mmCIF file of C-alpha atoms in Angstrom:
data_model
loop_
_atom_site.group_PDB
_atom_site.id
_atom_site.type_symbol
_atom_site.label_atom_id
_atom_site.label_comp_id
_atom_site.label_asym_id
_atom_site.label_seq_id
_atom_site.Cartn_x
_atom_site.Cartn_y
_atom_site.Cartn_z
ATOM 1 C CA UNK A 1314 154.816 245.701 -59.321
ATOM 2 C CA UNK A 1315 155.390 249.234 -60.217
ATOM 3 C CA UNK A 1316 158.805 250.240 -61.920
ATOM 4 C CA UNK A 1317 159.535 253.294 -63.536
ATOM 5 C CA UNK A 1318 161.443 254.435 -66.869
ATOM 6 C CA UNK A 1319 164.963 253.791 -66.478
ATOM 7 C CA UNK A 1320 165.059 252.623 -63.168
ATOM 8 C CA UNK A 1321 166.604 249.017 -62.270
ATOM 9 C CA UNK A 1322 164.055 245.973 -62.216
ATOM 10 C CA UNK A 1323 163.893 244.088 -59.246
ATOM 11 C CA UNK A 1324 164.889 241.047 -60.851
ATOM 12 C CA UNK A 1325 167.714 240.086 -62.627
ATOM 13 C CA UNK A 1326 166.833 238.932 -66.116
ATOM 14 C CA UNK A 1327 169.974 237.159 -67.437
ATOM 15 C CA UNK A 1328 168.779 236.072 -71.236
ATOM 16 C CA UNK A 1329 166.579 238.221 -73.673
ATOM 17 C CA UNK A 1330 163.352 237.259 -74.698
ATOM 18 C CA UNK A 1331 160.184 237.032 -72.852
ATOM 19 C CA UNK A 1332 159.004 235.943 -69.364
ATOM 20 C CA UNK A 1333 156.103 236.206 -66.773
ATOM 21 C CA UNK A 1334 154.559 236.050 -63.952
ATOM 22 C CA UNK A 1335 151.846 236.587 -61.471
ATOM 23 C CA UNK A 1336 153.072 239.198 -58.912
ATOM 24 C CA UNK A 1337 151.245 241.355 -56.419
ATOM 25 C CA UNK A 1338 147.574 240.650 -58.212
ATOM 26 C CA UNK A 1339 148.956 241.220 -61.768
ATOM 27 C CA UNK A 1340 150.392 239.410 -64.593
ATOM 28 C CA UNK A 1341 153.875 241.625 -65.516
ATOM 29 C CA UNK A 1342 155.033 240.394 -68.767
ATOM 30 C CA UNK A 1343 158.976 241.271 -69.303
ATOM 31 C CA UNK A 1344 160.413 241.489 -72.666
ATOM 32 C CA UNK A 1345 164.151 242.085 -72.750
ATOM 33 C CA UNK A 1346 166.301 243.452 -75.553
ATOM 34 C CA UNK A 1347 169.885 244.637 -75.602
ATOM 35 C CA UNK A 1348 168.537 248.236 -76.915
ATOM 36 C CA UNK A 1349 165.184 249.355 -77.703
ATOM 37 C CA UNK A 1350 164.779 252.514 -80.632
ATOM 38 C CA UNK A 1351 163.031 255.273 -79.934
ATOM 39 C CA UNK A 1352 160.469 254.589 -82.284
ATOM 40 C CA UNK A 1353 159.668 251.408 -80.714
ATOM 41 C CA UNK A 1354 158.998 252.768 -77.111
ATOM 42 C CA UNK A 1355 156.761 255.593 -78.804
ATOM 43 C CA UNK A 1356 154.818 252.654 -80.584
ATOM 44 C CA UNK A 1357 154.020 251.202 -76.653
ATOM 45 C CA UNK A 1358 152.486 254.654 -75.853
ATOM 46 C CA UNK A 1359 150.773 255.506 -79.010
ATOM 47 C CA UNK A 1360 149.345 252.427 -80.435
ATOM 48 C CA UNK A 1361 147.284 249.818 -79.256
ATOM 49 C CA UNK A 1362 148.586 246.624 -77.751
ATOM 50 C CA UNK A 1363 147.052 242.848 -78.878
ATOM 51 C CA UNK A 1364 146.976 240.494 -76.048
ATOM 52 C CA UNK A 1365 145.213 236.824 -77.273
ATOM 53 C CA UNK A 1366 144.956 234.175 -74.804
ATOM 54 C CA UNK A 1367 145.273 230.586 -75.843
ATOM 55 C CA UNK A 1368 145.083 227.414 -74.235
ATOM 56 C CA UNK A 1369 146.397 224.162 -75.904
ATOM 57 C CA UNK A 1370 147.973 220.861 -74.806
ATOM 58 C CA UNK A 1371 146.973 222.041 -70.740
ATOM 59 C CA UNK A 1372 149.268 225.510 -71.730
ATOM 60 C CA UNK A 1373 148.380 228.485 -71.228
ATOM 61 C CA UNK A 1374 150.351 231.058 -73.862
ATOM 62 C CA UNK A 1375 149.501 235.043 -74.064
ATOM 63 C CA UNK A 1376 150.266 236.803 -77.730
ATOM 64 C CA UNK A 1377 150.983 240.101 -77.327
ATOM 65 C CA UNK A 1378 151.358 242.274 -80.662
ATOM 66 C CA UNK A 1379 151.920 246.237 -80.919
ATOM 67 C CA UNK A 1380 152.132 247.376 -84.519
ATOM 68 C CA UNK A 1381 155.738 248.662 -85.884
ATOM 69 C CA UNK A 1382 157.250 247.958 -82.785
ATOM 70 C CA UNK A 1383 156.716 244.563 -81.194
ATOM 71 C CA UNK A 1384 155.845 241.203 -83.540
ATOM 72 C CA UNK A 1385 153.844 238.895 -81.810
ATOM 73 C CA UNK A 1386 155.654 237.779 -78.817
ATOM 74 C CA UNK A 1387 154.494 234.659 -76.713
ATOM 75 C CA UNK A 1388 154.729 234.445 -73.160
ATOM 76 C CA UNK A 1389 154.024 230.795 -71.294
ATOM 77 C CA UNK A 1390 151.885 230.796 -68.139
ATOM 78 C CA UNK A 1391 152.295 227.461 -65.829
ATOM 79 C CA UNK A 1392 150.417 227.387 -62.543
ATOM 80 C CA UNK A 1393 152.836 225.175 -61.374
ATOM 81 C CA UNK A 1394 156.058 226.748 -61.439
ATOM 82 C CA UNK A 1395 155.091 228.678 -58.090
ATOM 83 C CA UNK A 1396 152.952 228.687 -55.126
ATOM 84 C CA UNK A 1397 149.984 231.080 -56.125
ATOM 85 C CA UNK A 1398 146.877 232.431 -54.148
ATOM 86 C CA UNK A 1399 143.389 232.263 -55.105
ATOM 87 C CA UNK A 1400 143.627 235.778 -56.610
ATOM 88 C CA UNK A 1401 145.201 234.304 -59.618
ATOM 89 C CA UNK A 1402 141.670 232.514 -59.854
ATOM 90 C CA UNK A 1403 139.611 235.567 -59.180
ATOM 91 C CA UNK A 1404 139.946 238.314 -61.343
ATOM 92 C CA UNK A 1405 138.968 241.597 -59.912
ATOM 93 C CA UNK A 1406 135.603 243.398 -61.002
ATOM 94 C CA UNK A 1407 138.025 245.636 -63.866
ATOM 95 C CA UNK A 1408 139.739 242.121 -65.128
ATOM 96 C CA UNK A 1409 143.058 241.334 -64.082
ATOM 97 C CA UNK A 1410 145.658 244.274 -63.961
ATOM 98 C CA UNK A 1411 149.105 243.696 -66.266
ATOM 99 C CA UNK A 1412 152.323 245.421 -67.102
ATOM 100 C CA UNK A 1413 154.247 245.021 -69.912
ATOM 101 C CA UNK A 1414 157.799 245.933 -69.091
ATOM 102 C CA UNK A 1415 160.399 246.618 -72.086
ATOM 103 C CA UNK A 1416 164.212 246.086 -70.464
ATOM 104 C CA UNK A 1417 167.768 246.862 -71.574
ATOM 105 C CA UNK A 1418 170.680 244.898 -71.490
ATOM 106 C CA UNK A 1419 171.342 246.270 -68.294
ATOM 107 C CA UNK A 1420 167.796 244.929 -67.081
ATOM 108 C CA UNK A 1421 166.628 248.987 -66.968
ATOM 109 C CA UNK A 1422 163.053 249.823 -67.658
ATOM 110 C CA UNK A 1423 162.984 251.370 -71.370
ATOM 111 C CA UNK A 1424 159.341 251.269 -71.811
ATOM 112 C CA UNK A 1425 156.133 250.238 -70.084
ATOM 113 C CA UNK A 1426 152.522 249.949 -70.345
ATOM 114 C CA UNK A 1427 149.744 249.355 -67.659
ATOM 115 C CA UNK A 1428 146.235 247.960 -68.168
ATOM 116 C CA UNK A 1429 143.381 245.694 -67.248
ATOM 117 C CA UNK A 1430 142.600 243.092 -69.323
ATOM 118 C CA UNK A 1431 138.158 242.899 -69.752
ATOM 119 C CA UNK A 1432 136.028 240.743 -67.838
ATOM 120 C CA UNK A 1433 135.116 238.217 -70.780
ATOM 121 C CA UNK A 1434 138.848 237.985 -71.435
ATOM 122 C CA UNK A 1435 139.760 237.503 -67.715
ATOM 123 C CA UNK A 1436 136.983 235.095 -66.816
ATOM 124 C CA UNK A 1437 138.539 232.623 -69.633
ATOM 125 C CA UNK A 1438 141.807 232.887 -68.566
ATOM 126 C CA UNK A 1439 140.364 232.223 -64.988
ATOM 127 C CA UNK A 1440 138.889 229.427 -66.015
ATOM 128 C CA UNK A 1441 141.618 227.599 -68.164
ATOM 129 C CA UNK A 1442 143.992 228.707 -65.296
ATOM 130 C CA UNK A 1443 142.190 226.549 -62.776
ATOM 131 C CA UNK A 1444 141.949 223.392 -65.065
ATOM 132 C CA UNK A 1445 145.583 223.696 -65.964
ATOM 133 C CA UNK A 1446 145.927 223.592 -61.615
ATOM 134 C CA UNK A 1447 143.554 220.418 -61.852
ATOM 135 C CA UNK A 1448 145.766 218.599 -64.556
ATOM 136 C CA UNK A 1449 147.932 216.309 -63.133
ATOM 137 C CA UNK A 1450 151.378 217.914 -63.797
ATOM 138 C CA UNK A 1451 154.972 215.978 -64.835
ATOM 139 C CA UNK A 1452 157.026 218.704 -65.848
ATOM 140 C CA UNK A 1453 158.593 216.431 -68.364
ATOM 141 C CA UNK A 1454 155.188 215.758 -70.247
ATOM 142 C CA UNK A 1455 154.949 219.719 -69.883
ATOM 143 C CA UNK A 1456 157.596 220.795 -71.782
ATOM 144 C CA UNK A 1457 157.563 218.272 -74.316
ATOM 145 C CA UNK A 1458 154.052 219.545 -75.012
ATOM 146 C CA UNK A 1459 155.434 223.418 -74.837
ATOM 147 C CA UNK A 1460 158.206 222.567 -77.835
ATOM 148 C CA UNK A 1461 155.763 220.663 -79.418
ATOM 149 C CA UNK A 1462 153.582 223.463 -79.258
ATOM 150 C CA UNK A 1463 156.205 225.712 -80.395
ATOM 151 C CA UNK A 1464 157.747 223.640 -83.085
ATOM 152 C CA UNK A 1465 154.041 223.346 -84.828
ATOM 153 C CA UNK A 1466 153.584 227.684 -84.520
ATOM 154 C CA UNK A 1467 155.154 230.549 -84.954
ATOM 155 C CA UNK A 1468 153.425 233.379 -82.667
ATOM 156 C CA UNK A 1469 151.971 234.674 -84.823
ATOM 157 C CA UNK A 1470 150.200 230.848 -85.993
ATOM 158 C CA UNK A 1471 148.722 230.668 -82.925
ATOM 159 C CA UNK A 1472 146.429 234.125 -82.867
ATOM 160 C CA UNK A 1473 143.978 231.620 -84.978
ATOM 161 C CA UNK A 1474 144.067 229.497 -81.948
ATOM 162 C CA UNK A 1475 142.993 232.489 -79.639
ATOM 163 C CA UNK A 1476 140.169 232.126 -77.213
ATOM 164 C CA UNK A 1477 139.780 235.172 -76.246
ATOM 165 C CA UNK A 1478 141.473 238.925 -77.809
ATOM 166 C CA UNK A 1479 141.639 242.480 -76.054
ATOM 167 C CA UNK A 1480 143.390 245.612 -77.618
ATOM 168 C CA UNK A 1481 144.445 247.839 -75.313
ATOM 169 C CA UNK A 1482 144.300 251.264 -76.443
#
C-alpha cells in the first residue's frame, strides 16, 4: 500500500485510534487523530521508531513508540479476521515490509514512515503468527482474552513482555 502526504486513504477509518492489517505483503499500521502538530510529524522523520512484538493469551500485539511524538501505541494482529496467503507466513529475505500511516480527521495522510522489520524480529512474528492460525479460534474466548489482556497493561506494561524489539532509524 503506498499513500502519499495529504492524499485520501483508501479506506475509510471512522473512529481514532489504531488499526492494522496485512495488505499487499506488508503490515500498514494506521493511527488516526483529529490533528497531528507539526512537531509530531517531524518526530516520525527524525527519530527512531520502537516496534516490540508480543505474544500472550494466543494474541499477537505490536508496540510501537517514537519519542516526543507518539506514546506507545498497541496494535492487535488476529489471523483470523481475514483470509490471508502464505506470505503472511514467509517473511521476505529483508523481513517483512510495514508502513506506519498517521491520518486526520478527514482520514488524509499527515505523516508516514516505511521500513522492514529484521530477520530475527520477522522470523518470531512468523512463527507465533502460524500457531495463533493453529489455535482453535472462538472469537468470544478471543476477545475476552484481548480486554483481559488490556485491562492487566497499559502499552507501555507490555514492552517487558516483548519477544522480540527493532528501532527503526
Amino acid at each position: 500500500m503506498n499513500v502519499e502526504i495529504k492524499e485520501k486513504f483508501p479506506v475509510e477509518i471512522i473512529e481514532e485510534g489504531t488499526l492494522m492489517d496485512f495488505i499487499d505483503q506488508e503490515f500498514v499500521f494506521v493511527i488516526k487523530d483529529e490533528t497531528w502538530m507539526p512537531y509530531e510529524l517531524q518526530c516520525l522523520k527524525q527519530k527512531p521508531l520502537e516496534i516490540q512484538f508480543v505474544y500472550k493469551y494466543d494474541i499477537a500485539v505490536f508496540l510501537l513508540t517514537i519519542e516526543d511524538a507518539l506514546d506507545t501505541s498497541d496494535f492487535i494482529f488476529n489471523v483470523h479476521d481475514n483470509t490471508y496467503g502464505e506470505e503472511l507466513f514467509l517473511p521476505d529475505n529483508n523481513g517483512y515490509a510495514c508502513s506506519l500511516y498517521f491520518l486526520d480527521k478527514e482520514n488524509r495522510v499527515m505523516g508516514r514512515k516505511k521500513f522492514h522489520l529484521s530477520r530475527k524480529t520477522s522470523d518470531v512474528i512468523a512463527e507465533k503468527l502460524r500457531i495463533q492460525k493453529d489455535v482453535l479460534y472462538q472469537e468470544e474466548e478471543f476477545l475476552c482474552n484481548l480486554e483481559g489482556l488490556q485491562m492487566a497493561y497499559e502499552p507501555f506494561e507490555m514492552q517487558p513482555l516483548a519477544l522480540s524489539t527493532d528501532i527503526i532509524k
